[in-house]
Coordinates of C-alpha atoms and ligand atoms in Angstrom, one line a residue:
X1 CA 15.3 44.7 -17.3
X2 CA 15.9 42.2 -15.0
X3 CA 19.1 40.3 -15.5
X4 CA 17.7 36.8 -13.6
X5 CA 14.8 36.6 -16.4
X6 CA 17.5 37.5 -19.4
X7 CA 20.2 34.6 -18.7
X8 CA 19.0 31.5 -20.4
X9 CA 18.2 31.5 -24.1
X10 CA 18.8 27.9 -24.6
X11 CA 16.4 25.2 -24.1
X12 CA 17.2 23.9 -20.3
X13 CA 17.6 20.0 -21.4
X14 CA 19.0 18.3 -24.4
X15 CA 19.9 14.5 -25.2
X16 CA 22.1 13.6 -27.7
X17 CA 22.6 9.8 -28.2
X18 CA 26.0 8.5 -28.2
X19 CA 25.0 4.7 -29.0
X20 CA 22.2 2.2 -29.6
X21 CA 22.2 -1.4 -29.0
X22 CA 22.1 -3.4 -32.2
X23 CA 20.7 -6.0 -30.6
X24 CA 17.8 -4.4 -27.9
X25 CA 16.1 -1.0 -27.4
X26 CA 19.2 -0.2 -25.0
X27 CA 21.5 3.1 -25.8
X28 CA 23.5 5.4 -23.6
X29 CA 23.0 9.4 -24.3
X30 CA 24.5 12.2 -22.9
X31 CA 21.9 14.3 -21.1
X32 CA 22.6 17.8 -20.9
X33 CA 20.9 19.7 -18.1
X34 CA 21.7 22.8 -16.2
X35 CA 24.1 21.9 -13.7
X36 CA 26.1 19.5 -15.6
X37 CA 25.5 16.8 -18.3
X38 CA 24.3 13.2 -17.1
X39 CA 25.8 10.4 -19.2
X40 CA 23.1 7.6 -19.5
X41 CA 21.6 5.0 -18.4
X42 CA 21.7 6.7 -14.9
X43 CA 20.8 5.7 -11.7
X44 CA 19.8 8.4 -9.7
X45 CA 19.9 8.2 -5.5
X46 CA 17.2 9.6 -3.0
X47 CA 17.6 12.5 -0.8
X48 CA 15.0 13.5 2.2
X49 CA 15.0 16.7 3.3
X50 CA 17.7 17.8 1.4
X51 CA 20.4 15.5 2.6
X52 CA 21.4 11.9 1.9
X53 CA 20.6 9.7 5.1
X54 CA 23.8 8.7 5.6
X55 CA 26.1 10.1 3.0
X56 CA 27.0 13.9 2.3
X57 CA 27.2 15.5 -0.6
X58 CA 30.7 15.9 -0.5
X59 CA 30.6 12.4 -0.9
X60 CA 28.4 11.6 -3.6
X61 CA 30.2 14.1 -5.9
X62 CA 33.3 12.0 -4.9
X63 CA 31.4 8.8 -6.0
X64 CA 30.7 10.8 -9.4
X65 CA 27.1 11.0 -8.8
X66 CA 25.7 13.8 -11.5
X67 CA 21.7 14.1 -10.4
X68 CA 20.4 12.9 -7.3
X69 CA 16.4 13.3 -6.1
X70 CA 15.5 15.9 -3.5
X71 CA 12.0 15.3 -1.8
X72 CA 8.6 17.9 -3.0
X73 CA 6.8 16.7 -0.4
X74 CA 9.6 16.9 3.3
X75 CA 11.4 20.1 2.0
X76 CA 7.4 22.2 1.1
X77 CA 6.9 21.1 4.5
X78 CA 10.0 21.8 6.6
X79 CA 11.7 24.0 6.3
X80 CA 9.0 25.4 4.0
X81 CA 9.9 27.2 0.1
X82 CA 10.1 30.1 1.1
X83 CA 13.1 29.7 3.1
X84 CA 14.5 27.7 0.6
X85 CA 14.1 30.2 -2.1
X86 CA 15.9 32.4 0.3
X87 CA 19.3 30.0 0.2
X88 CA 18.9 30.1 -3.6
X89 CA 16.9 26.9 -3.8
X90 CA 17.9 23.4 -3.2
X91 CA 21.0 23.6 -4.5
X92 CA 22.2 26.2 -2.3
X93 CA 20.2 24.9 0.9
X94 CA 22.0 21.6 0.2
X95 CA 25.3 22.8 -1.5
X96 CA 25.1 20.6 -4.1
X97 CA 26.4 22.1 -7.0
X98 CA 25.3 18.9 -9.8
X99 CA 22.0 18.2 -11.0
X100 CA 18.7 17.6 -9.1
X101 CA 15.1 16.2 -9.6
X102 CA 12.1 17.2 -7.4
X103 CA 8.7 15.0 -7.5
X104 CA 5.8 16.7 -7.4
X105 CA 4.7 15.7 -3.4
X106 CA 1.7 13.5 -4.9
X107 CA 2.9 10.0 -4.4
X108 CA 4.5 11.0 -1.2
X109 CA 1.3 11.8 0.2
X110 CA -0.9 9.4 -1.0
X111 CA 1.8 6.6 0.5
X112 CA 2.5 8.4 3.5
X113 CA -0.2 10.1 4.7
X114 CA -3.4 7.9 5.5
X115 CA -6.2 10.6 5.4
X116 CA -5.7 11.7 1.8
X117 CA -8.4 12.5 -0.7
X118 CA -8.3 13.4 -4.6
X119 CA -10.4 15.3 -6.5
X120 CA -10.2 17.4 -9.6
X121 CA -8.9 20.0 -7.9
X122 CA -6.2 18.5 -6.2
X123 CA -5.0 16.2 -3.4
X124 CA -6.1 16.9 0.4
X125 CA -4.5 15.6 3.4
X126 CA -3.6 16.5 6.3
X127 CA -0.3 17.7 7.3
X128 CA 1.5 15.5 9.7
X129 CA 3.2 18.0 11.1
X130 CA 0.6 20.4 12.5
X131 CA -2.9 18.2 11.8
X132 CA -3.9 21.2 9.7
X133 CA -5.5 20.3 6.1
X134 CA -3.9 21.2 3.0
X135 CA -4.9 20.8 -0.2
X136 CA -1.9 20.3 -3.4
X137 CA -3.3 21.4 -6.9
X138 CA -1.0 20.9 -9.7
X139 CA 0.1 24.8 -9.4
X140 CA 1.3 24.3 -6.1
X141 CA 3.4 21.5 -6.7
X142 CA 4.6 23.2 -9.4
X143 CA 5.4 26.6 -7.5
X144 CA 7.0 24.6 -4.7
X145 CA 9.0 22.9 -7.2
X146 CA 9.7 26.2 -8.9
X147 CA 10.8 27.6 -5.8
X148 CA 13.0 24.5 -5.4
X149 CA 14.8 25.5 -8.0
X150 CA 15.0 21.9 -9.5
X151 CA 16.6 20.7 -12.5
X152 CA 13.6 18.5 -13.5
X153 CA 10.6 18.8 -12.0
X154 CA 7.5 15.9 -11.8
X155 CA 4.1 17.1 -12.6
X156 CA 1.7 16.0 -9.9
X157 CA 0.1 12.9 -10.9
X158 CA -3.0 11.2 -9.7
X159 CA -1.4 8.1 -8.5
X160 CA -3.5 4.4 -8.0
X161 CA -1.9 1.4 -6.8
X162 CA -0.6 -0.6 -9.3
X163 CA -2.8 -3.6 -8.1
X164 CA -6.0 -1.5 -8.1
X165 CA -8.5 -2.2 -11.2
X166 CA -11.7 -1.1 -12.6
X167 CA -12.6 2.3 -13.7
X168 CA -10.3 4.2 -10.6
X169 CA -7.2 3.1 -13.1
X170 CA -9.0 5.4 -16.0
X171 CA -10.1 8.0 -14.1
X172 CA -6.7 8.5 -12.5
X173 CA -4.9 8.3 -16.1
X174 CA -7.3 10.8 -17.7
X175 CA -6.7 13.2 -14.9
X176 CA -2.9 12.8 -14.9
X177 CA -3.3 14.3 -18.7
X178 CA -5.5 17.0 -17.1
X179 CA -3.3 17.8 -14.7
X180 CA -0.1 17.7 -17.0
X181 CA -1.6 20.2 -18.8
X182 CA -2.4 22.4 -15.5
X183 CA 1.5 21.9 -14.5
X184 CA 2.7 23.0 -18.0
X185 CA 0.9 26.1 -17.7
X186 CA 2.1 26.8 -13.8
X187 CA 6.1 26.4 -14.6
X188 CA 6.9 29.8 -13.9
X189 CA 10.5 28.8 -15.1
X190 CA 10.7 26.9 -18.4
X191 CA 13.9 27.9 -19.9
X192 CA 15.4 26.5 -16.4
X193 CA 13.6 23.7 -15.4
X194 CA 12.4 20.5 -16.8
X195 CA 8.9 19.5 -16.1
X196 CA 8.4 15.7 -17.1
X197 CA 5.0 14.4 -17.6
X198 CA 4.1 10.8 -16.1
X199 CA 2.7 8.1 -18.3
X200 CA -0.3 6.3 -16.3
X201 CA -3.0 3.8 -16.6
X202 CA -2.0 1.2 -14.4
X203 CA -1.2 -2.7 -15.8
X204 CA -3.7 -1.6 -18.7
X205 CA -2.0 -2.0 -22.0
X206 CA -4.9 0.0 -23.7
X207 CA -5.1 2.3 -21.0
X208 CA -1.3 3.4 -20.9
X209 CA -1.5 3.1 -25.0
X210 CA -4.0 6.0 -24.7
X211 CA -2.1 8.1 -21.7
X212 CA 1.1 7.7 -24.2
X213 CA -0.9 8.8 -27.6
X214 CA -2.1 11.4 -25.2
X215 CA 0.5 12.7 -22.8
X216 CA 3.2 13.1 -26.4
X217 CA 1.5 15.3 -28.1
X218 CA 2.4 18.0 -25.2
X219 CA 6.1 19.1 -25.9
X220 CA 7.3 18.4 -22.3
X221 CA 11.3 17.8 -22.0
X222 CA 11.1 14.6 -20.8
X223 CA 8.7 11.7 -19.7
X224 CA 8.7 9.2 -17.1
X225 CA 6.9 6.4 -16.7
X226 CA 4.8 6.1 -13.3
X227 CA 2.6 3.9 -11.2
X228 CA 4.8 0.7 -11.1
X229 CA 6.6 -0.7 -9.0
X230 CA 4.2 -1.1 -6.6
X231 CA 3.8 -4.9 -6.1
X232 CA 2.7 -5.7 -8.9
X233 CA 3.8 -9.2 -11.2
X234 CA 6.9 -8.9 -12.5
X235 CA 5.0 -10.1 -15.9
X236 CA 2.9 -7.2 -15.9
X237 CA 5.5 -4.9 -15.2
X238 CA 8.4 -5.6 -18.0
X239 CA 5.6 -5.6 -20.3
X240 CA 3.8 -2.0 -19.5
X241 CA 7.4 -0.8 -19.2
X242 CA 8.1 -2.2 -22.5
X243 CA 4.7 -1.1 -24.3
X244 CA 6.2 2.7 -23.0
X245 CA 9.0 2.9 -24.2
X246 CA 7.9 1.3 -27.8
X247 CA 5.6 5.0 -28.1
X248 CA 7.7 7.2 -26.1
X249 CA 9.8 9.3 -28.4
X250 CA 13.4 8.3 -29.5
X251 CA 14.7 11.6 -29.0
X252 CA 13.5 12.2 -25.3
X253 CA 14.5 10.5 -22.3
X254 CA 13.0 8.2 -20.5
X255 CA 12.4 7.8 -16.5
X256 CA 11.5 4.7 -15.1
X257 CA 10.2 6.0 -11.4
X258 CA 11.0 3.8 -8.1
X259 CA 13.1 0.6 -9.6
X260 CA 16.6 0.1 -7.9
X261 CA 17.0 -3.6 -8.0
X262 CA 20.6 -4.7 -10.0
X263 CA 18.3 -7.2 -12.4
X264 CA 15.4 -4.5 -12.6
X265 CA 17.6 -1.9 -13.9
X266 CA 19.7 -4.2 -16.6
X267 CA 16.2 -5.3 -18.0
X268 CA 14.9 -2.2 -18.2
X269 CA 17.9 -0.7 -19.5
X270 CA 17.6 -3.7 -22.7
X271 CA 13.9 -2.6 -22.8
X272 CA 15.0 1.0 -23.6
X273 CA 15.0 3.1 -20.0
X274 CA 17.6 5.5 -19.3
X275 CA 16.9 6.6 -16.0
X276 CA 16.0 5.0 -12.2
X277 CA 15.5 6.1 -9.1
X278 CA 14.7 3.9 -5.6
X279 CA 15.5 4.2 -1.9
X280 CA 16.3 0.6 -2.2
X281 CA 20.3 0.6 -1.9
X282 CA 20.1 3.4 0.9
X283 CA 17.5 2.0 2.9
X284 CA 18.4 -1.7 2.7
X285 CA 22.0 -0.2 3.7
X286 CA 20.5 0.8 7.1
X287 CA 19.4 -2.8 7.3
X288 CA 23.2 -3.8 6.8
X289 CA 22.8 -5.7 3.5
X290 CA 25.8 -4.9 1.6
X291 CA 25.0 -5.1 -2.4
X292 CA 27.6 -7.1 -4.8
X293 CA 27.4 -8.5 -8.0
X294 CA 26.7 -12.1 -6.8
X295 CA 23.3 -10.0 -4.3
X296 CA 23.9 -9.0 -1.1
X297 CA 26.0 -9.5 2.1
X298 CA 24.2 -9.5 5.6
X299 CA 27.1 -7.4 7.1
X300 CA 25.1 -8.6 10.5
X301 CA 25.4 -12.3 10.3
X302 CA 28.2 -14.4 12.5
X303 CA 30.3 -15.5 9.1
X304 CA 31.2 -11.8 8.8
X305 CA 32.9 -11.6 12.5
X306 CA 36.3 -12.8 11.2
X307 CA 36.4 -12.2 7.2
X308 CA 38.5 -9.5 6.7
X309 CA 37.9 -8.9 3.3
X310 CA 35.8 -5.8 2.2
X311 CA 32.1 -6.1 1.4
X312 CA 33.3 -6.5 -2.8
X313 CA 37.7 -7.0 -3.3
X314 CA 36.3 -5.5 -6.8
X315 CA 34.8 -2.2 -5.6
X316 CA 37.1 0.7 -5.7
X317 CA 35.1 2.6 -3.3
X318 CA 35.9 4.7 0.7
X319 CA 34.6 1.7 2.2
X320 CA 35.9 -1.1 0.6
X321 CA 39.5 0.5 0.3
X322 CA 39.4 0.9 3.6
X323 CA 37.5 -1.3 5.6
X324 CA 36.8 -4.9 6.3
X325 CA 33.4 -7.1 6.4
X326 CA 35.0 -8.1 9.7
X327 CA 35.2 -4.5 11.0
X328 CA 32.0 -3.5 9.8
X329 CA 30.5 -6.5 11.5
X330 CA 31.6 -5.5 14.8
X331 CA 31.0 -1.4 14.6
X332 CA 27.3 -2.4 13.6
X333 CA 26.4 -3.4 16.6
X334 CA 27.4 -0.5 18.3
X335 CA 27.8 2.2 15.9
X336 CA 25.7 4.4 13.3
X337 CA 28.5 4.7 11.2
X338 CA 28.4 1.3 10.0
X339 CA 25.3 2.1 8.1
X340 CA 26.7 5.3 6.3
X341 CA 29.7 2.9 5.4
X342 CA 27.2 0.5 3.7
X343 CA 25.3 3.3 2.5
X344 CA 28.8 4.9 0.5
X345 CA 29.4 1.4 -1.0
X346 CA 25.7 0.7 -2.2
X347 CA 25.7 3.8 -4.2
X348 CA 28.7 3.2 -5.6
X349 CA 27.8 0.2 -6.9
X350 CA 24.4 1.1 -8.0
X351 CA 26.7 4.0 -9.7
X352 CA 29.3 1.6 -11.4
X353 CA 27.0 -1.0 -12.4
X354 CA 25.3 2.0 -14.6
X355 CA 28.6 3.1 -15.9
X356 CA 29.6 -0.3 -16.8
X357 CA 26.3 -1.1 -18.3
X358 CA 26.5 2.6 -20.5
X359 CA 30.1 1.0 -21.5
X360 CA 29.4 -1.9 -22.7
X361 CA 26.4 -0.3 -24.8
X362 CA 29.4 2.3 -26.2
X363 CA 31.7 -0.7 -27.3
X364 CA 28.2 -2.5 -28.7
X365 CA 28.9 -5.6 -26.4
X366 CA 25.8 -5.0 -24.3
X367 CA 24.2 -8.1 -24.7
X368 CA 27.4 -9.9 -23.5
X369 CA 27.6 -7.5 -20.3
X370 CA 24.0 -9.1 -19.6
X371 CA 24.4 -12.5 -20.1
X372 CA 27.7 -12.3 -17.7
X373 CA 25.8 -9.9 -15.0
X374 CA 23.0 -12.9 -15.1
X375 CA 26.1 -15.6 -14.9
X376 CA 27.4 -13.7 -11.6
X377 CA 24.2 -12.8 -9.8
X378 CA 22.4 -16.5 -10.3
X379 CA 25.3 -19.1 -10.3
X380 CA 22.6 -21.6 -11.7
X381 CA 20.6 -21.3 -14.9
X382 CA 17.4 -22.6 -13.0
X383 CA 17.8 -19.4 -10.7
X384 CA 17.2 -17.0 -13.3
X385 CA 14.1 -14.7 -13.0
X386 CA 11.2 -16.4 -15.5
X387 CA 10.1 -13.2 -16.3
X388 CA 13.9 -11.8 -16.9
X389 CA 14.3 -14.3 -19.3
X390 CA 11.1 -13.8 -21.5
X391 CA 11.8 -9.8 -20.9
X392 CA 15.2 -10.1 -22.5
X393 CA 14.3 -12.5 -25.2
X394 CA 11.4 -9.8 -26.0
X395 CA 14.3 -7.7 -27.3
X396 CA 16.7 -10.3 -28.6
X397 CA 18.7 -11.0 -25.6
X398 CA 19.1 -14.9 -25.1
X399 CA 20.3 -16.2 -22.4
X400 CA 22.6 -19.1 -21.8
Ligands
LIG1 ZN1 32.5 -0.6 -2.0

């Protein structure tokens, strides 16, 4: 018999919850997964091609990071599964030895590539590498995700724009249940890794209310919820995220795909998320916009060129123990490394705002935590978010 099918008896993913929020729908659970257990709410950073632009691994396990994303749809193109396989999956290929999550290539494609078509059988596009067409059915986004080797995995989803109407937003919802289905049946490695269905139907609230009813009856480990985020109205957003997680179950977690932003993530948290992921703090790092809990330094602008503080006096991380706004200033305009300083501190405080959120929920203070992260980030009442506010008050969070 062979010994890699006989090692895992348990089930690949459990949550236990370590505390609930009296007040909202927020609580902090310990995720156990295969690599390690992920202590929740968690936000989880973005890899391409199996390395962090502008951070190594080395140094995301130092900043305590315990999942981070690899990318379906870069790493099944270069340099290809198979080869990966060969290195003992991402994790080897990468030499990260913590937890990771793969999407399933869809979105990428649909976002990235111009000349992409869906049908029932799958998406077609073609390759920007070569030119050559190729067409991604749910069992190949599954197999490449299988040969990934990936903690959780994403089914493949047929994603709309979140602004897009009309029937399209059915359609798409109805096959994403298809779909799920064909992605449950292609995991070649359930008692490994975790496929998480994606809960659809646009800004509909009867639409996603179906997709939900629909989508839970499966017993998938986990469930995330998808096509938002995409430039939609803050109003319609809190309130299909909130409509989710009111029908998800209590017992599974809960992903809340492509939201990064410090106020995006402690509503969502109140409205019951527990996990994010964005490019956001990584890409706006190569901008230079240094993230704090008062928004964000321009590292670039002339009021920087002789403050020698670092980015946040607060922030306990490489960078800001050892380097000053000032310095940064300057090495920007001649150096790359500038932007993988930024890019250190922005995780870690995307990292330690989680961690001090998942505290506060632990010592059942976490509508306190928000009504002082609201004081800090908008010095004036007027500047709060109108559609934070009525978000919060939603779950019994008022703000002063
Ligand atoms: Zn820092």
């Amino acid at each position: 018999m062979s010994t890699k099918k006989a090692v895992c008896s348990v089930a690949p993913l459990a949550l236990r919850i370590v505390a609930e929020c009296p007040v909202s729908k927020a609580r902090a659970c310990d995720l156990r997964l295969p690599h390690c257990t992920v202590n929740t709410p968690v936000f989880m950073p973005v890899g391409t091609q199996g390395t962090m632009k502008g951070i190594t691994v080395d140094q995301l396990e130092d900043l305590g990071c315990q999942i981070c994303l690899g990318n379906t749809y870069h790493l099944g193109m270069r340099p290809g599964p198979e080869l990966i396989e060969k290195v003992n999956g991402l994790h080897g290929f990468m030499n990260w030895k913590r937890n990771l999550l793969t999407d399933s290539g869809g979105f990428q494609m649909v976002s990235l590539v111009e000349l992409s078509e869906v049908s029932e059988e799958g998406v077609r596009f073609r390759s920007p590498y070569d030119g050559k067409e190729i067409l991604l059915t749910p069992e190949q986004s599954i197999a490449i995700q299988n040969s990934l080797g990936s903690d959780i995995m994403m089914q493949l989803d047929d994603v709309v724009s979140s602004t897009v109407t009309g029937p399209r937003v059915e359609e798409a919802m109805k096959r994403s249940i298809r779909w799920l289905d064909r992605c449950i049946a292609a995991n070649k490695n359930p008692d490994r890794q975790n496929l998480f269905a994606i809960i659809q139907g646009g800004l509909n609230a009867e639409l996603r209310k179906a997709c939900l009813d629909e989508m839970t009856k499966r017993d998938v480990p986990g469930f995330a919820i998808g096509g938002l985020s995409g430039g939609e109205e803050k109003d319609d957003f809190w309130k299909m995220v909130t409509l989710s997680t009111d029908h998800l179950p209590r017992e599974k977690p809960r992903y809340l795909m492509g939201v990064g932003y410090a106020v995006d993530l402690v509503v969502c948290v109140a409205l019951g998320c527990d996990m994010f992921d964005c490019v956001f703090p990584t890409r706006t790092a190569r901008f230079g916009s240094a993230l704090v809990p008062w928004g964000s330094l321009q590292i670039k602008q002339k009021q920087f060129a002789k403050d020698f503080q670092p980015i946040d006096p607060d922030c306990q991380c490489a960078t800001c123990r050892r380097h000053s706004r000032t310095y940064l200033h300057a090495l920007f305009k001649t150096d790359t490394a500038a932007m993988h300083h930024i890019t250190i501190h922005n995780i870690a405080y995307q990292l330690t705002l989680m961690r001090s959120v998942r505290q506060s929920i632990i010592e059942q203070r976490f509508p306190e935590f928000v009504r002082q992260f609201m004081r800090r980030m908008f010095p004036l009442r007027e500047q709060y978010p109108a559609w934070a506010v009525e978000a919060l008050a939603s779950v019994n969070i008022t703000l002063d």
